[in-house]
Amino acid sequence: MNDIEPGVPYLEHLPKHGGPVRRAAIQPLPFTLGRADSTHLRIDSTQVSREHASIVRADGEIWIKDLGSTNGTFVNGQRISEARLAHGDILHIATTEFTYFDGQTSKVQPVATQVVDPRDARAAQLGAPTSVLRSVRRFQEMLLNRCLRTVLAPVVEIQTDEVLGYAAVGAEHELGRSPADHYLLAGETRLTDRLSEMARLLAVEQAAPLGETRLFLPLQAAELGHAALVDSLCALASAVHDGQRLVLEIPEHAVTATAFGPAVRECLSNEGIALAYAEFRSGKGRLAELADVPPEFIKLDRSLISGLAAASPRQNQVREIVQACNEQGVLVIAAGIDHEDDAEQCRELGCHAGQGDWFGPPASVAALAAKQRLASAGALCGAQ
């Protein structure tokens, strides 16, 4: 493996015809990539332009710029004209894939490369190291080709049975077929971060047929505090279809333990992004702690709601949460309503909305849009 001086950013890639990983120091700057011999990093492919892309430093940060190439430059699966690079980003130029390293990171980072501890019980089930490499490559190809399909669950107003919005509860993809896939998906790596980002983007893009509604999109706790997160979310807001509004779901336990704070909250609010604190299972005292960064919604955890009709202590806990939220103008969504008696109990306790199999199981956008059309047609016939 090529030696790189400490502090120098570099690109890492696997040679086209096999062999050990290679590293290319990004120096001097600007640093050009392309097919021409005059570039700093030559890529031998007819799909690569003579001067394809350039890496530069601007305002103390490293950026990559496409130089008008024919086939484009991609960062984390997105074609770019220019983009700021972050440690662990995946670059594609034609069929060549690079991982960017900033050369400054001394602590453990959520990067694509993950060390498998042989003492880990899961590691014994992964097989040869090549199985992990194959899974990483399939993961990256899935992101590059946007091979995800959004799965949404309806969020319904309990008192009126009107649909308040749709919550992204997953993305259908090809991963999960091997122990190595499960190992990667279970870890907090740069790849899983990119999977979350891609899933949110595709949820927004694919939701157009649902018309005016709210889209509840999850944010993983591990993503909080990343420098590029706010920029990513603001870019997401610009892709929303007319009449649709974004609600960002953040795990309640991660809100004050991370860099998420009032300044970030104000920035998202300016972009029209609402907040929901999800997985909420605490009491009204916790709501007081969150007053500095107030949400529009509190989503009660499934563990509070499942079997609620037969659990008096939990009913009192939910009642207190609802009362405290009403005082602060926060709407309460009960997640995990799978049966009629729990739905009725949540209605009596004053919950504003519910989510769960009782209101409809998770489904594709196409299936939900078809259900909308049937409901509209039925309402029209009833009016006539």
mmCIF file of C-alpha atoms in Angstrom:
data_model
loop_
_atom_site.group_PDB
_atom_site.id
_atom_site.type_symbol
_atom_site.label_atom_id
_atom_site.label_comp_id
_atom_site.label_asym_id
_atom_site.label_seq_id
_atom_site.Cartn_x
_atom_site.Cartn_y
_atom_site.Cartn_z
ATOM 1 C CA MET A 1 0.000 0.000 0.000
ATOM 2 C CA ASN A 2 1.354 3.428 -0.924
ATOM 3 C CA ASP A 3 2.749 5.436 1.984
ATOM 4 C CA ILE A 4 1.171 8.857 2.478
ATOM 5 C CA GLU A 5 2.639 11.565 4.657
ATOM 6 C CA PRO A 6 0.527 12.427 7.730
ATOM 7 C CA GLY A 7 -1.836 15.313 7.108
ATOM 8 C CA VAL A 8 -1.983 14.820 3.316
ATOM 9 C CA PRO A 9 -5.440 13.905 1.895
ATOM 10 C CA TYR A 10 -5.525 10.949 -0.466
ATOM 11 C CA LEU A 11 -7.667 8.746 -2.674
ATOM 12 C CA GLU A 12 -7.779 4.991 -2.201
ATOM 13 C CA HIS A 13 -8.869 2.512 -4.878
ATOM 14 C CA LEU A 14 -8.554 -1.089 -5.998
ATOM 15 C CA PRO A 15 -6.608 -1.596 -9.262
ATOM 16 C CA LYS A 16 -8.695 -2.525 -12.283
ATOM 17 C CA HIS A 17 -6.943 -5.845 -12.817
ATOM 18 C CA GLY A 18 -6.596 -6.798 -9.159
ATOM 19 C CA GLY A 19 -3.804 -6.447 -6.651
ATOM 20 C CA PRO A 20 -3.411 -4.547 -3.377
ATOM 21 C CA VAL A 21 -5.226 -1.308 -2.573
ATOM 22 C CA ARG A 22 -3.494 1.779 -3.965
ATOM 23 C CA ARG A 23 -3.368 5.260 -2.512
ATOM 24 C CA ALA A 24 -2.762 8.509 -4.372
ATOM 25 C CA ALA A 25 -1.763 11.579 -2.392
ATOM 26 C CA ILE A 26 -3.807 14.631 -3.387
ATOM 27 C CA GLN A 27 -0.928 17.012 -3.978
ATOM 28 C CA PRO A 28 -0.195 19.493 -5.299
ATOM 29 C CA LEU A 29 -3.495 21.351 -5.389
ATOM 30 C CA PRO A 30 -5.314 21.811 -7.685
ATOM 31 C CA PHE A 31 -5.084 18.073 -8.366
ATOM 32 C CA THR A 32 -6.437 16.824 -11.703
ATOM 33 C CA LEU A 33 -7.827 13.426 -12.671
ATOM 34 C CA GLY A 34 -8.345 12.242 -16.230
ATOM 35 C CA ARG A 35 -7.151 10.200 -19.186
ATOM 36 C CA ALA A 36 -4.375 12.588 -20.262
ATOM 37 C CA ASP A 37 -0.764 11.906 -19.277
ATOM 38 C CA SER A 38 -0.544 15.482 -17.980
ATOM 39 C CA THR A 39 -3.065 14.876 -15.167
ATOM 40 C CA HIS A 40 -1.869 14.158 -11.635
ATOM 41 C CA LEU A 41 -3.863 10.910 -11.473
ATOM 42 C CA ARG A 42 -4.293 9.165 -14.813
ATOM 43 C CA ILE A 43 -7.312 6.883 -15.259
ATOM 44 C CA ASP A 44 -6.924 4.558 -18.231
ATOM 45 C CA SER A 45 -10.427 4.389 -19.666
ATOM 46 C CA THR A 46 -12.076 5.653 -22.835
ATOM 47 C CA GLN A 47 -15.059 6.653 -20.683
ATOM 48 C CA VAL A 48 -12.883 9.194 -18.879
ATOM 49 C CA SER A 49 -12.334 12.657 -20.382
ATOM 50 C CA ARG A 50 -8.768 13.869 -20.916
ATOM 51 C CA GLU A 51 -9.170 16.307 -18.028
ATOM 52 C CA HIS A 52 -12.138 14.896 -16.185
ATOM 53 C CA ALA A 53 -12.172 16.423 -12.684
ATOM 54 C CA SER A 54 -10.124 18.608 -10.393
ATOM 55 C CA ILE A 55 -9.699 18.583 -6.613
ATOM 56 C CA VAL A 56 -9.113 22.023 -5.088
ATOM 57 C CA ARG A 57 -8.954 23.731 -1.714
ATOM 58 C CA ALA A 58 -11.418 26.567 -1.022
ATOM 59 C CA ASP A 59 -12.006 28.298 2.311
ATOM 60 C CA GLY A 60 -9.980 25.633 4.075
ATOM 61 C CA GLU A 61 -12.038 22.737 2.685
ATOM 62 C CA ILE A 62 -11.431 20.217 -0.097
ATOM 63 C CA TRP A 63 -13.766 20.265 -3.093
ATOM 64 C CA ILE A 64 -14.025 18.216 -6.266
ATOM 65 C CA LYS A 65 -15.146 19.869 -9.503
ATOM 66 C CA ASP A 66 -16.207 18.214 -12.715
ATOM 67 C CA LEU A 67 -14.362 19.764 -15.671
ATOM 68 C CA GLY A 68 -17.181 19.398 -18.186
ATOM 69 C CA SER A 69 -16.634 15.664 -18.616
ATOM 70 C CA THR A 70 -18.800 13.619 -20.955
ATOM 71 C CA ASN A 71 -19.792 10.869 -18.515
ATOM 72 C CA GLY A 72 -19.813 12.860 -15.294
ATOM 73 C CA THR A 73 -18.285 12.770 -11.821
ATOM 74 C CA PHE A 74 -20.209 11.133 -8.992
ATOM 75 C CA VAL A 75 -19.930 11.588 -5.225
ATOM 76 C CA ASN A 76 -21.826 9.067 -3.091
ATOM 77 C CA GLY A 77 -23.983 8.139 -6.069
ATOM 78 C CA GLN A 78 -24.923 11.709 -7.013
ATOM 79 C CA ARG A 79 -23.685 13.340 -10.216
ATOM 80 C CA ILE A 80 -22.085 16.663 -9.296
ATOM 81 C CA SER A 81 -20.711 19.772 -10.914
ATOM 82 C CA GLU A 82 -18.840 20.447 -7.682
ATOM 83 C CA ALA A 83 -19.048 19.081 -4.158
ATOM 84 C CA ARG A 84 -17.308 19.438 -0.837
ATOM 85 C CA LEU A 85 -15.499 16.245 0.113
ATOM 86 C CA ALA A 86 -15.822 14.648 3.541
ATOM 87 C CA HIS A 87 -13.746 11.860 5.038
ATOM 88 C CA GLY A 88 -15.009 8.525 3.661
ATOM 89 C CA ASP A 89 -16.860 9.892 0.617
ATOM 90 C CA ILE A 90 -17.125 7.533 -2.358
ATOM 91 C CA LEU A 91 -16.154 8.943 -5.781
ATOM 92 C CA HIS A 92 -16.918 7.356 -9.145
ATOM 93 C CA ILE A 93 -15.248 8.383 -12.379
ATOM 94 C CA ALA A 94 -16.402 6.036 -15.148
ATOM 95 C CA THR A 95 -15.976 2.534 -13.682
ATOM 96 C CA THR A 96 -13.217 3.521 -11.261
ATOM 97 C CA GLU A 97 -14.191 3.954 -7.642
ATOM 98 C CA PHE A 98 -12.227 5.938 -5.073
ATOM 99 C CA THR A 99 -12.624 6.499 -1.356
ATOM 100 C CA TYR A 100 -11.559 9.937 -0.110
ATOM 101 C CA PHE A 101 -9.542 10.249 3.105
ATOM 102 C CA ASP A 102 -8.831 13.663 4.591
ATOM 103 C CA GLY A 103 -5.468 12.707 6.114
ATOM 104 C CA GLN A 104 -6.408 14.546 9.304
ATOM 105 C CA THR A 105 -8.632 12.064 11.046
ATOM 106 C CA SER A 106 -6.894 10.393 13.943
ATOM 107 C CA LYS A 107 -9.928 9.115 15.777
ATOM 108 C CA VAL A 108 -12.342 6.409 14.700
ATOM 109 C CA GLN A 109 -14.617 7.695 11.955
ATOM 110 C CA PRO A 110 -17.772 6.256 10.385
ATOM 111 C CA VAL A 111 -16.001 5.327 7.148
ATOM 112 C CA ALA A 112 -16.660 2.734 4.498
ATOM 113 C CA THR A 113 -13.770 0.510 5.625
ATOM 114 C CA GLN A 114 -14.670 -1.385 8.777
ATOM 115 C CA VAL A 115 -12.247 -3.525 10.782
ATOM 116 C CA VAL A 116 -13.680 -6.923 11.589
ATOM 117 C CA ASP A 117 -12.523 -8.036 15.029
ATOM 118 C CA PRO A 118 -11.868 -11.802 14.831
ATOM 119 C CA ARG A 119 -12.974 -12.079 18.478
ATOM 120 C CA ASP A 120 -16.415 -10.741 17.534
ATOM 121 C CA ALA A 121 -18.947 -13.581 17.550
ATOM 122 C CA ARG A 122 -20.451 -12.263 14.324
ATOM 123 C CA ALA A 123 -17.062 -12.298 12.576
ATOM 124 C CA ALA A 124 -16.877 -16.087 12.743
ATOM 125 C CA GLN A 125 -19.982 -16.282 10.562
ATOM 126 C CA LEU A 126 -18.775 -13.903 7.856
ATOM 127 C CA GLY A 127 -16.620 -16.360 5.978
ATOM 128 C CA ALA A 128 -13.604 -15.269 3.951
ATOM 129 C CA PRO A 129 -12.629 -11.560 3.929
ATOM 130 C CA THR A 130 -13.591 -11.470 0.260
ATOM 131 C CA SER A 131 -17.245 -11.956 1.254
ATOM 132 C CA VAL A 132 -17.117 -8.672 3.185
ATOM 133 C CA LEU A 133 -15.425 -6.946 0.248
ATOM 134 C CA ARG A 134 -18.109 -8.244 -2.115
ATOM 135 C CA SER A 135 -20.810 -6.910 0.211
ATOM 136 C CA VAL A 136 -19.113 -3.497 0.388
ATOM 137 C CA ARG A 137 -18.932 -3.360 -3.411
ATOM 138 C CA ARG A 138 -22.577 -4.368 -3.799
ATOM 139 C CA PHE A 139 -23.494 -1.766 -1.196
ATOM 140 C CA GLN A 140 -21.642 0.924 -3.133
ATOM 141 C CA GLU A 141 -23.124 -0.161 -6.480
ATOM 142 C CA MET A 142 -26.606 -0.020 -4.953
ATOM 143 C CA LEU A 143 -25.988 3.557 -3.871
ATOM 144 C CA LEU A 144 -24.474 4.536 -7.215
ATOM 145 C CA ASN A 145 -27.422 3.131 -9.172
ATOM 146 C CA ARG A 146 -30.049 4.326 -6.634
ATOM 147 C CA CYS A 147 -31.459 0.821 -6.279
ATOM 148 C CA LEU A 148 -33.868 1.639 -3.466
ATOM 149 C CA ARG A 149 -37.625 1.757 -3.297
ATOM 150 C CA THR A 150 -39.322 3.745 -0.565
ATOM 151 C CA VAL A 151 -41.739 2.029 1.833
ATOM 152 C CA LEU A 152 -44.147 4.350 3.657
ATOM 153 C CA ALA A 153 -46.674 3.942 6.461
ATOM 154 C CA PRO A 154 -49.704 6.238 6.776
ATOM 155 C CA VAL A 155 -49.888 8.576 9.776
ATOM 156 C CA VAL A 156 -53.584 9.153 10.483
ATOM 157 C CA GLU A 157 -55.421 11.746 12.581
ATOM 158 C CA ILE A 158 -57.143 9.636 15.217
ATOM 159 C CA GLN A 159 -60.193 11.843 15.706
ATOM 160 C CA THR A 160 -61.049 12.293 11.997
ATOM 161 C CA ASP A 161 -59.364 9.328 10.233
ATOM 162 C CA GLU A 162 -57.791 11.834 7.835
ATOM 163 C CA VAL A 163 -54.267 11.078 6.624
ATOM 164 C CA LEU A 164 -51.834 13.495 8.276
ATOM 165 C CA GLY A 165 -48.837 12.264 6.305
ATOM 166 C CA TYR A 166 -46.648 9.289 5.471
ATOM 167 C CA ALA A 167 -43.656 8.012 7.406
ATOM 168 C CA ALA A 168 -40.702 6.423 5.633
ATOM 169 C CA VAL A 169 -40.189 3.202 7.542
ATOM 170 C CA GLY A 170 -37.696 1.516 5.262
ATOM 171 C CA ALA A 171 -36.286 1.107 1.797
ATOM 172 C CA GLU A 172 -36.449 -2.073 -0.245
ATOM 173 C CA HIS A 173 -33.053 -3.125 -1.591
ATOM 174 C CA GLU A 174 -30.944 -6.141 -2.448
ATOM 175 C CA LEU A 175 -28.838 -6.211 0.715
ATOM 176 C CA GLY A 176 -29.378 -8.528 3.647
ATOM 177 C CA ARG A 177 -28.824 -11.771 1.780
ATOM 178 C CA SER A 178 -25.571 -12.790 3.505
ATOM 179 C CA PRO A 179 -24.006 -12.579 6.989
ATOM 180 C CA ALA A 180 -21.567 -9.983 5.631
ATOM 181 C CA ASP A 181 -24.501 -7.835 4.444
ATOM 182 C CA HIS A 182 -26.083 -7.985 7.891
ATOM 183 C CA TYR A 183 -22.764 -7.141 9.521
ATOM 184 C CA LEU A 184 -22.392 -4.002 7.400
ATOM 185 C CA LEU A 185 -25.993 -2.893 7.842
ATOM 186 C CA ALA A 186 -25.752 -3.300 11.622
ATOM 187 C CA GLY A 187 -22.696 -1.073 11.923
ATOM 188 C CA GLU A 188 -22.492 2.713 12.015
ATOM 189 C CA THR A 189 -20.334 3.205 8.917
ATOM 190 C CA ARG A 190 -20.058 5.824 6.208
ATOM 191 C CA LEU A 191 -21.949 3.438 3.944
ATOM 192 C CA THR A 192 -24.931 3.182 6.286
ATOM 193 C CA ASP A 193 -24.969 6.978 6.560
ATOM 194 C CA ARG A 194 -25.096 7.203 2.768
ATOM 195 C CA LEU A 195 -27.865 4.617 2.678
ATOM 196 C CA SER A 196 -29.922 6.814 5.020
ATOM 197 C CA GLU A 197 -29.235 9.927 2.912
ATOM 198 C CA MET A 198 -30.154 8.144 -0.312
ATOM 199 C CA ALA A 199 -33.322 6.694 1.221
ATOM 200 C CA ARG A 200 -34.486 10.177 2.282
ATOM 201 C CA LEU A 201 -33.757 11.665 -1.140
ATOM 202 C CA LEU A 202 -35.593 8.905 -3.001
ATOM 203 C CA ALA A 203 -38.536 9.142 -0.588
ATOM 204 C CA VAL A 204 -38.916 12.812 -1.547
ATOM 205 C CA GLU A 205 -38.489 12.127 -5.270
ATOM 206 C CA GLN A 206 -40.868 9.150 -5.336
ATOM 207 C CA ALA A 207 -43.608 10.753 -3.199
ATOM 208 C CA ALA A 208 -44.927 13.050 -5.950
ATOM 209 C CA PRO A 209 -48.052 10.894 -6.642
ATOM 210 C CA LEU A 210 -49.197 11.339 -3.029
ATOM 211 C CA GLY A 211 -50.006 15.028 -3.564
ATOM 212 C CA GLU A 212 -50.211 17.509 -0.705
ATOM 213 C CA THR A 213 -49.069 15.764 2.438
ATOM 214 C CA ARG A 214 -46.341 15.526 5.059
ATOM 215 C CA LEU A 215 -43.362 13.222 4.654
ATOM 216 C CA PHE A 216 -41.869 11.950 7.912
ATOM 217 C CA LEU A 217 -38.239 11.052 7.206
ATOM 218 C CA PRO A 218 -35.977 9.336 9.777
ATOM 219 C CA LEU A 219 -32.557 10.586 10.824
ATOM 220 C CA GLN A 220 -30.233 8.102 12.505
ATOM 221 C CA ALA A 221 -28.568 9.114 15.771
ATOM 222 C CA ALA A 222 -25.134 8.382 14.269
ATOM 223 C CA GLU A 223 -25.690 11.045 11.598
ATOM 224 C CA LEU A 224 -26.076 13.874 14.100
ATOM 225 C CA GLY A 225 -23.074 16.135 14.416
ATOM 226 C CA HIS A 226 -21.708 15.491 10.919
ATOM 227 C CA ALA A 227 -20.560 18.737 9.325
ATOM 228 C CA ALA A 228 -22.384 18.159 6.038
ATOM 229 C CA LEU A 229 -25.707 17.026 7.551
ATOM 230 C CA VAL A 230 -27.471 20.401 7.566
ATOM 231 C CA ASP A 231 -26.406 21.126 3.974
ATOM 232 C CA SER A 232 -27.747 17.714 2.957
ATOM 233 C CA LEU A 233 -31.105 18.353 4.647
ATOM 234 C CA CYS A 234 -31.449 21.840 3.155
ATOM 235 C CA ALA A 235 -30.763 20.401 -0.303
ATOM 236 C CA LEU A 236 -33.444 17.803 0.419
ATOM 237 C CA ALA A 237 -35.952 20.566 1.187
ATOM 238 C CA SER A 238 -35.354 22.107 -2.234
ATOM 239 C CA ALA A 239 -36.388 18.820 -3.890
ATOM 240 C CA VAL A 240 -39.798 18.621 -2.185
ATOM 241 C CA HIS A 241 -42.819 18.673 -4.473
ATOM 242 C CA ASP A 242 -45.367 21.488 -4.280
ATOM 243 C CA GLY A 243 -47.715 21.094 -1.340
ATOM 244 C CA GLN A 244 -45.561 18.528 0.432
ATOM 245 C CA ARG A 245 -43.850 19.277 3.730
ATOM 246 C CA LEU A 246 -40.917 17.547 5.376
ATOM 247 C CA VAL A 247 -40.889 16.368 8.975
ATOM 248 C CA LEU A 248 -37.522 15.117 10.182
ATOM 249 C CA GLU A 249 -37.749 12.309 12.743
ATOM 250 C CA ILE A 250 -34.893 12.362 15.265
ATOM 251 C CA PRO A 251 -34.497 9.746 18.021
ATOM 252 C CA GLU A 252 -35.415 11.533 21.236
ATOM 253 C CA HIS A 253 -32.453 10.127 23.159
ATOM 254 C CA ALA A 254 -30.009 11.721 20.697
ATOM 255 C CA VAL A 255 -31.332 15.289 20.737
ATOM 256 C CA THR A 256 -29.323 16.865 23.547
ATOM 257 C CA ALA A 257 -26.427 14.403 23.553
ATOM 258 C CA THR A 258 -25.164 15.573 20.164
ATOM 259 C CA ALA A 259 -24.383 18.734 18.222
ATOM 260 C CA PHE A 260 -28.053 19.157 17.359
ATOM 261 C CA GLY A 261 -29.138 22.430 18.958
ATOM 262 C CA PRO A 262 -31.105 25.675 18.565
ATOM 263 C CA ALA A 263 -28.924 27.006 15.726
ATOM 264 C CA VAL A 264 -29.481 23.872 13.647
ATOM 265 C CA ARG A 265 -33.169 23.911 14.573
ATOM 266 C CA GLU A 266 -33.523 27.492 13.320
ATOM 267 C CA CYS A 267 -31.722 26.662 10.079
ATOM 268 C CA LEU A 268 -34.060 23.747 9.364
ATOM 269 C CA SER A 269 -37.099 25.826 10.296
ATOM 270 C CA ASN A 270 -36.054 28.454 7.765
ATOM 271 C CA GLU A 271 -36.111 25.712 5.135
ATOM 272 C CA GLY A 272 -39.630 24.685 6.146
ATOM 273 C CA ILE A 273 -38.496 21.432 7.777
ATOM 274 C CA ALA A 274 -40.496 20.445 10.863
ATOM 275 C CA LEU A 275 -39.223 18.189 13.642
ATOM 276 C CA ALA A 276 -40.586 15.082 15.306
ATOM 277 C CA TYR A 277 -38.833 13.518 18.273
ATOM 278 C CA ALA A 278 -39.330 9.805 17.743
ATOM 279 C CA GLU A 279 -39.001 6.736 19.980
ATOM 280 C CA PHE A 280 -40.243 8.840 22.893
ATOM 281 C CA ARG A 281 -40.768 6.741 26.015
ATOM 282 C CA SER A 282 -39.848 9.219 28.756
ATOM 283 C CA GLY A 283 -42.075 11.447 30.881
ATOM 284 C CA LYS A 284 -43.075 15.092 30.934
ATOM 285 C CA GLY A 285 -39.806 16.000 32.686
ATOM 286 C CA ARG A 286 -37.948 15.080 29.519
ATOM 287 C CA LEU A 287 -40.207 17.427 27.540
ATOM 288 C CA ALA A 288 -39.053 20.303 29.742
ATOM 289 C CA GLU A 289 -35.425 19.409 28.931
ATOM 290 C CA LEU A 290 -36.225 19.655 25.217
ATOM 291 C CA ALA A 291 -37.793 23.106 25.476
ATOM 292 C CA ASP A 292 -34.709 24.813 23.991
ATOM 293 C CA VAL A 293 -35.164 22.859 20.757
ATOM 294 C CA PRO A 294 -38.947 22.347 20.554
ATOM 295 C CA PRO A 295 -40.424 19.961 17.983
ATOM 296 C CA GLU A 296 -43.730 20.135 16.155
ATOM 297 C CA PHE A 297 -44.425 16.463 16.904
ATOM 298 C CA ILE A 298 -43.632 13.874 19.558
ATOM 299 C CA LYS A 299 -43.875 10.288 18.328
ATOM 300 C CA LEU A 300 -44.492 7.878 21.189
ATOM 301 C CA ASP A 301 -42.499 4.663 21.055
ATOM 302 C CA ARG A 302 -44.164 1.392 20.144
ATOM 303 C CA SER A 303 -43.224 -0.024 23.565
ATOM 304 C CA LEU A 304 -45.568 2.522 25.185
ATOM 305 C CA ILE A 305 -48.468 1.940 22.807
ATOM 306 C CA SER A 306 -48.586 -1.781 22.053
ATOM 307 C CA GLY A 307 -51.149 -3.332 24.426
ATOM 308 C CA LEU A 308 -51.933 0.093 25.921
ATOM 309 C CA ALA A 309 -55.628 -0.690 26.430
ATOM 310 C CA ALA A 310 -54.741 -3.294 29.068
ATOM 311 C CA ALA A 311 -51.920 -1.379 30.795
ATOM 312 C CA SER A 312 -53.171 1.259 33.258
ATOM 313 C CA PRO A 313 -49.724 2.540 34.360
ATOM 314 C CA ARG A 314 -48.765 3.244 30.764
ATOM 315 C CA GLN A 315 -52.100 4.938 30.161
ATOM 316 C CA ASN A 316 -51.285 7.400 32.946
ATOM 317 C CA GLN A 317 -47.840 8.005 31.452
ATOM 318 C CA VAL A 318 -49.291 8.682 27.996
ATOM 319 C CA ARG A 319 -51.983 10.959 29.482
ATOM 320 C CA GLU A 320 -49.330 13.081 31.228
ATOM 321 C CA ILE A 321 -47.225 13.312 28.047
ATOM 322 C CA VAL A 322 -50.239 14.371 25.977
ATOM 323 C CA GLN A 323 -51.222 17.049 28.520
ATOM 324 C CA ALA A 324 -47.670 18.443 28.636
ATOM 325 C CA CYS A 325 -47.477 18.477 24.835
ATOM 326 C CA ASN A 326 -50.819 20.249 24.567
ATOM 327 C CA GLU A 327 -49.480 23.001 26.838
ATOM 328 C CA GLN A 328 -46.501 23.458 24.503
ATOM 329 C CA GLY A 329 -48.477 23.196 21.247
ATOM 330 C CA VAL A 330 -46.802 19.913 20.294
ATOM 331 C CA LEU A 331 -48.842 17.233 18.514
ATOM 332 C CA VAL A 332 -48.575 13.640 19.766
ATOM 333 C CA ILE A 333 -48.340 10.695 17.350
ATOM 334 C CA ALA A 334 -48.731 7.209 18.784
ATOM 335 C CA ALA A 335 -46.616 4.656 16.923
ATOM 336 C CA GLY A 336 -47.333 0.939 16.989
ATOM 337 C CA ILE A 337 -51.144 0.971 16.947
ATOM 338 C CA ASP A 338 -51.921 -2.469 15.562
ATOM 339 C CA HIS A 339 -55.327 -3.153 17.141
ATOM 340 C CA GLU A 340 -58.645 -1.338 17.466
ATOM 341 C CA ASP A 341 -58.656 -1.275 21.279
ATOM 342 C CA ASP A 342 -55.260 0.478 21.365
ATOM 343 C CA ALA A 343 -56.475 2.967 18.747
ATOM 344 C CA GLU A 344 -59.558 3.717 20.847
ATOM 345 C CA GLN A 345 -57.438 4.107 23.998
ATOM 346 C CA CYS A 346 -55.113 6.572 22.243
ATOM 347 C CA ARG A 347 -58.154 8.512 21.061
ATOM 348 C CA GLU A 348 -59.512 8.742 24.619
ATOM 349 C CA LEU A 349 -56.113 9.875 25.936
ATOM 350 C CA GLY A 350 -56.015 12.729 23.426
ATOM 351 C CA CYS A 351 -53.297 11.566 21.011
ATOM 352 C CA HIS A 352 -53.509 13.592 17.815
ATOM 353 C CA ALA A 353 -52.466 10.911 15.319
ATOM 354 C CA GLY A 354 -51.493 7.282 15.070
ATOM 355 C CA GLN A 355 -49.313 4.989 13.026
ATOM 356 C CA GLY A 356 -49.419 1.217 12.827
ATOM 357 C CA ASP A 357 -51.042 -1.733 11.088
ATOM 358 C CA TRP A 358 -54.513 -0.678 12.286
ATOM 359 C CA PHE A 359 -54.277 2.372 10.009
ATOM 360 C CA GLY A 360 -52.496 0.537 7.212
ATOM 361 C CA PRO A 361 -49.284 -1.470 6.874
ATOM 362 C CA PRO A 362 -46.179 -0.049 5.183
ATOM 363 C CA ALA A 363 -46.500 -0.026 1.406
ATOM 364 C CA SER A 364 -44.920 1.342 -1.742
ATOM 365 C CA VAL A 365 -45.790 4.820 -2.996
ATOM 366 C CA ALA A 366 -47.610 3.265 -5.965
ATOM 367 C CA ALA A 367 -49.849 1.186 -3.673
ATOM 368 C CA LEU A 368 -50.597 4.152 -1.405
ATOM 369 C CA ALA A 369 -51.398 6.423 -4.363
ATOM 370 C CA ALA A 370 -53.774 3.792 -5.756
ATOM 371 C CA LYS A 371 -55.505 3.607 -2.368
ATOM 372 C CA GLN A 372 -55.831 7.405 -2.391
ATOM 373 C CA ARG A 373 -57.491 7.309 -5.804
ATOM 374 C CA LEU A 374 -59.970 4.655 -4.685
ATOM 375 C CA ALA A 375 -60.836 6.656 -1.582
ATOM 376 C CA SER A 376 -61.353 9.820 -3.658
ATOM 377 C CA ALA A 377 -63.538 7.968 -6.134
ATOM 378 C CA GLY A 378 -65.617 6.516 -3.284
ATOM 379 C CA ALA A 379 -66.064 9.947 -1.711
ATOM 380 C CA LEU A 380 -67.115 11.389 -5.070
ATOM 381 C CA CYS A 381 -69.706 8.648 -5.594
ATOM 382 C CA GLY A 382 -71.032 9.174 -2.071
ATOM 383 C CA ALA A 383 -71.419 12.913 -2.681
ATOM 384 C CA GLN A 384 -73.434 12.225 -5.827
#
